[in-house]
Amino acid sequence: MELLLLLTLPVAGAAVLGVIGADRRAPEINALFSLGTFLAACALVVRVIRHGDLLLGSEQFFIDPFNVFLVALTAFVGLTTSLFSRPYMRVELEHGRLTAGRLRLYHSMYQLFMFTMLLALTTNNMGLMWVAMEGATLSTVLLVTLYRTPGSLEAGWKYFILCGVGIAQALFGTILLYVAAGKVLGAQGMTALLWTHLDAVKGQLEPTVLALAFVFLLIGYGTKVGLVPLHSWLPDAHAEGPTPISAVLSGLLLNVALYAVVRSKVLVAGSLHSELPSMMLMGFGLLSVVLASLLLWRQRDIKRLFAYSSIEHMGIATFAFGMGGPIANFAALLHMTVHSLTKSSIFFTAGHAAQKTGTQLIDGIRGLITLSPSVGWGLMLGSLAILGVPPFGVFTSEFLILTTAMRTQPWATPILLAGLAVAFAAIFSKVQPMVFGETTGRRLPHPPALLPVFAHLAIVLLLGLYIPPYLADWYRAAAHLIGGP
Amino acid sequence: MTHLSLYQQLLDACAALLLLLSFAMLSQRRVVTLVNLYAVQGAVLAAATLLLAWRTGEGHLYLSAALTLALKVALLPWLLHRLIRRLEVYWDTEPLLNVSGTMLVGLVVVVFAFALAQPITRVTSTATRSAIGIAVSVVLLAFLMMITRRKAMSQVVGFLSMENGVFFGAMSASYGMPMVVELGVALDVLVAVLVLGVFFFQIRERFESLDLHHLESLKEHE
């Protein structure tokens, strides 16, 4: 029931907004549907906490602690982003960057995008997961090109082709999985792609085929996670699309793609009994951290800056999943949560800053603290949080990942530390003048509504100071599911 | 030499045709002909599926053959042709760099694909072992085509051809995928082409051309 609501509400929202999305009240309707989805997600969480894993819809849907926490996170950020987008997109409309017709497309696709992500998270069928991931790309391509500027068209084309090609590799990987499973499960039918069935027989699956499948799946879904060297679509799409879309791409889509990678890893690691999947995840993760932190120095656009920071943080989480084991998995899950909340709040403030100053160039944004104290403080606190300054939650997860790396993969620790230090210096040196620099601008009369920003940052702060026991149990259960190296 | 059944020979012939068509696409300059080649590839794919369906007597394979026929031979080429007409890129050709060089790279790619397919062929119990190598080749050749082309339309045909290769791989390795998944994939491909249609108009409206060298300005700043 909860699941049905969770999946049908966004679809209904997309249909309704497809008709009346150009209406004056459309942003409120968008937020209302997102609120409904969030409530359904909460109900689902309560049910999973009470009754344990769920297998629904003739086994096509599977909810366990690992994905239910991502479902809740996705629905929550979906809700806050819709709240943020309400005034933000109105201003864009007033500035003439958009037409009412495009706003209709925006609202409808926003809901459809939520649907594809929730479907990808809840489905038990690896094939359907692929379909949903491709759907997530398709529903956002036209959102990235919403402003129809040359830059946004280029970004949209890159996004489409790179993720399309990547996801075709993932389809091939899925087929290989099916071939290997068909041999063991016998029936050439429905069950051979169901994750729960695959998980049950993973020890008997042909290792060579599974290794090959994993390479294809990692390349395919890894493109979407933004792992270096498959990342080149990510900064463009984040910088050129409207800010609410940057926030959900960075905060949610990357998580969902990483989820797909981790699900695949669980199967393959169980079959291979070798280090291959772990080593690949750690390698890709470290490469992303190092390269992204170096590229941070060269950024001149505020949204590109934080897009590269997303690549870096996804690299950290991927590395942690690669190490495996209860603590690293726990930390990686926590990192996914806090990164998603912090990064989306940063994009909210960056969007406001760009809207107020009329430019996305870092050199053009100065003295936010005088222009609008709440935007200035929001950007500063968000940046500090994402850089891993205690007591924010990112510090906790990065600390856990680093200490685990010292124990199990000592060779990687200096690389990881160097990457974090470089990223710290790069981001801080760019954010500091944006917030405290000299400005000739006058203080804006009305403070912008930044409730979502501070709500996100408060949760991140809370997670850094104190993780409630039921949440810790939940993470632990999920970490246990993902298992060791 | 082992004697191959008629069925086996027919299937191998289909596979060989698919590979040949991939090479033909790789060397084809005209956008319209590319779309036609894609339609022929779809037809061969449908024939191969039908052959498998007839051999194994699995109902869902008939369905899947019909789906391929409807989507890849009729609907998608029609949509693409319509797009070409309306965008007025009918006579578009593209200067290909070094056809013979690309062909040679293609040959290397095929050898590599067969090497890659080795472990998979060992697992499949079906009578279609040589086909898997070809499926992987088709995917990689389509990839090569996407790398070497500059026109948006040719890249899209390359992308669709890649999906054909993946589909043929699924056919020959495991008699297709579950119907839900196949339908979902077909839906995604269809939506992708529709979205691209909209997208092409946006690009043309802005740049008055579908040449991709316009889309290379977002680079890292020095």
XYZ file of C-alpha atoms in Angstrom, chain B:
222
model
C 34.144 -31.148 -39.733
C 30.983 -31.213 -37.755
C 27.782 -30.997 -39.643
C 25.603 -28.015 -38.829
C 21.861 -28.179 -38.964
C 19.942 -25.939 -41.319
C 18.713 -23.941 -38.339
C 22.220 -23.406 -37.078
C 23.376 -22.316 -40.526
C 20.525 -19.847 -40.865
C 21.248 -18.342 -37.469
C 24.934 -18.018 -38.258
C 23.982 -16.357 -41.533
C 21.868 -13.830 -39.617
C 24.732 -13.148 -37.247
C 27.147 -12.670 -40.118
C 24.712 -10.282 -41.793
C 24.476 -8.213 -38.614
C 28.235 -7.890 -38.469
C 28.380 -6.962 -42.146
C 25.746 -4.295 -41.619
C 27.733 -2.851 -38.740
C 30.733 -2.480 -41.005
C 28.549 -0.962 -43.706
C 27.352 1.656 -41.204
C 30.896 2.386 -40.160
C 31.798 3.363 -43.721
C 28.532 5.053 -44.739
C 28.584 8.794 -45.295
C 24.976 9.607 -46.000
C 22.684 10.069 -43.040
C 19.606 8.751 -44.843
C 21.371 5.570 -45.881
C 22.522 5.104 -42.314
C 18.930 5.065 -41.120
C 18.040 2.552 -43.831
C 20.926 0.332 -42.817
C 19.671 0.526 -39.265
C 16.224 -0.621 -40.412
C 17.777 -3.568 -42.270
C 19.740 -4.467 -39.169
C 16.468 -4.443 -37.229
C 14.900 -6.741 -39.829
C 17.764 -9.228 -39.580
C 17.453 -9.102 -35.807
C 13.726 -9.837 -36.043
C 14.446 -12.760 -38.411
C 16.989 -14.199 -35.987
C 14.531 -13.878 -33.112
C 11.825 -15.570 -35.160
C 14.214 -18.374 -35.977
C 14.973 -18.886 -32.309
C 11.284 -18.745 -31.474
C 10.478 -21.371 -34.076
C 13.285 -23.592 -32.882
C 12.579 -23.386 -29.154
C 8.830 -22.917 -29.362
C 8.911 -20.250 -26.681
C 5.892 -17.997 -26.964
C 7.508 -14.870 -25.642
C 10.131 -14.964 -28.377
C 7.441 -14.602 -31.036
C 6.212 -11.584 -29.137
C 9.690 -10.171 -28.921
C 10.215 -10.697 -32.681
C 6.995 -8.809 -33.364
C 8.138 -6.022 -31.040
C 11.475 -5.764 -32.842
C 9.729 -5.661 -36.191
C 7.308 -2.966 -35.109
C 9.837 -0.817 -33.294
C 13.142 -1.184 -35.098
C 12.004 -1.795 -38.650
C 8.917 0.378 -38.806
C 8.496 2.962 -36.065
C 12.026 4.165 -35.288
C 13.248 4.435 -38.910
C 10.011 6.224 -39.757
C 10.530 8.671 -36.897
C 14.129 9.231 -37.898
C 13.241 9.751 -41.558
C 10.581 12.221 -40.554
C 13.060 14.034 -38.389
C 15.561 14.149 -41.250
C 12.918 15.575 -43.563
C 11.741 18.171 -41.122
C 15.221 19.218 -40.115
C 16.138 19.352 -43.811
C 19.314 17.389 -43.380
C 18.310 15.002 -46.173
C 21.449 15.505 -48.253
C 23.790 15.644 -45.314
C 26.969 13.723 -45.796
C 29.837 13.746 -43.513
C 33.465 13.811 -44.469
C 34.880 10.624 -43.059
C 38.450 10.596 -42.012
C 40.318 7.681 -43.377
C 37.746 4.965 -44.059
C 40.317 2.218 -44.518
C 41.936 3.113 -41.213
C 38.602 2.947 -39.391
C 37.902 -0.416 -41.033
C 41.208 -1.803 -39.829
C 40.491 -0.623 -36.295
C 37.080 -2.281 -36.701
C 38.753 -5.587 -37.535
C 40.897 -5.395 -34.422
C 37.765 -4.607 -32.427
C 36.069 -7.769 -33.736
C 39.011 -9.955 -32.774
C 38.987 -8.371 -29.328
C 35.231 -8.935 -29.043
C 35.575 -12.648 -29.776
C 38.277 -12.929 -27.144
C 36.000 -11.123 -24.681
C 33.113 -13.454 -25.502
C 35.123 -16.608 -24.733
C 34.106 -17.001 -21.067
C 30.454 -16.281 -21.868
C 30.262 -18.860 -24.625
C 31.537 -21.494 -22.235
C 28.526 -21.024 -19.963
C 25.733 -20.868 -22.475
C 24.224 -24.213 -23.233
C 22.439 -22.876 -26.288
C 23.443 -23.700 -29.827
C 24.381 -20.146 -30.598
C 27.947 -19.811 -29.457
C 29.437 -18.003 -32.426
C 26.629 -15.456 -32.210
C 27.767 -13.998 -28.882
C 31.104 -12.901 -30.249
C 29.236 -11.160 -33.032
C 26.885 -9.464 -30.578
C 29.839 -8.028 -28.656
C 31.416 -6.980 -31.962
C 28.277 -5.121 -32.998
C 28.252 -3.249 -29.685
C 31.903 -2.270 -29.956
C 31.652 -1.324 -33.640
C 28.713 0.938 -32.844
C 30.832 2.468 -30.121
C 33.624 3.053 -32.625
C 31.151 4.677 -34.968
C 30.003 7.050 -32.240
C 33.566 8.068 -31.510
C 34.452 8.788 -35.137
C 31.316 10.724 -36.165
C 30.689 14.441 -35.868
C 27.031 14.706 -36.915
C 24.399 14.342 -34.229
C 22.223 12.096 -36.406
C 24.974 9.561 -37.090
C 25.776 9.394 -33.398
C 22.180 8.550 -32.657
C 22.131 5.774 -35.243
C 25.319 4.477 -33.663
C 23.646 4.537 -30.262
C 20.624 2.623 -31.556
C 22.839 0.117 -33.326
C 24.611 -0.471 -30.039
C 21.293 -1.357 -28.477
C 20.718 -3.827 -31.342
C 23.980 -5.513 -30.483
C 23.045 -5.783 -26.800
C 19.659 -7.179 -27.759
C 21.197 -9.773 -30.078
C 23.532 -10.747 -27.269
C 20.572 -11.331 -24.968
C 18.863 -13.371 -27.694
C 21.760 -15.653 -28.405
C 23.001 -16.056 -24.858
C 19.756 -16.663 -23.056
C 16.837 -16.554 -25.497
C 16.015 -12.974 -24.652
C 15.172 -11.243 -21.420
C 12.005 -11.467 -19.345
C 9.134 -9.761 -21.111
C 8.785 -6.951 -18.531
C 12.363 -5.953 -19.052
C 12.158 -6.209 -22.828
C 9.100 -3.988 -22.874
C 10.764 -1.491 -20.557
C 13.877 -1.359 -22.712
C 11.775 -0.876 -25.845
C 9.893 1.959 -24.129
C 13.148 3.627 -23.088
C 14.545 3.434 -26.616
C 11.372 4.899 -28.060
C 11.286 7.741 -25.531
C 14.981 8.353 -26.133
C 14.353 8.877 -29.849
C 11.411 11.179 -29.135
C 13.425 13.227 -26.637
C 16.226 13.439 -29.165
C 13.801 14.707 -31.755
C 12.842 17.613 -29.489
C 16.459 18.112 -28.636
C 17.575 18.312 -32.275
C 15.119 21.092 -32.922
C 16.495 22.979 -29.943
C 20.054 22.558 -31.189
C 19.147 23.593 -34.714
C 17.157 26.573 -33.527
C 20.214 27.764 -31.640
C 23.058 26.883 -34.009
C 21.305 26.384 -37.365
C 23.197 23.152 -37.833
C 23.446 19.706 -36.328
C 27.186 19.632 -36.534
C 28.628 18.769 -33.177
C 31.674 21.017 -33.402
C 29.379 23.762 -32.118
C 28.979 21.772 -28.960
C 32.553 21.878 -27.815
C 32.809 25.124 -25.916
C 32.358 23.857 -22.369
C 35.947 23.113 -21.588
C 37.892 23.606 -18.431
C 39.129 27.172 -18.267
C 42.803 27.814 -17.987
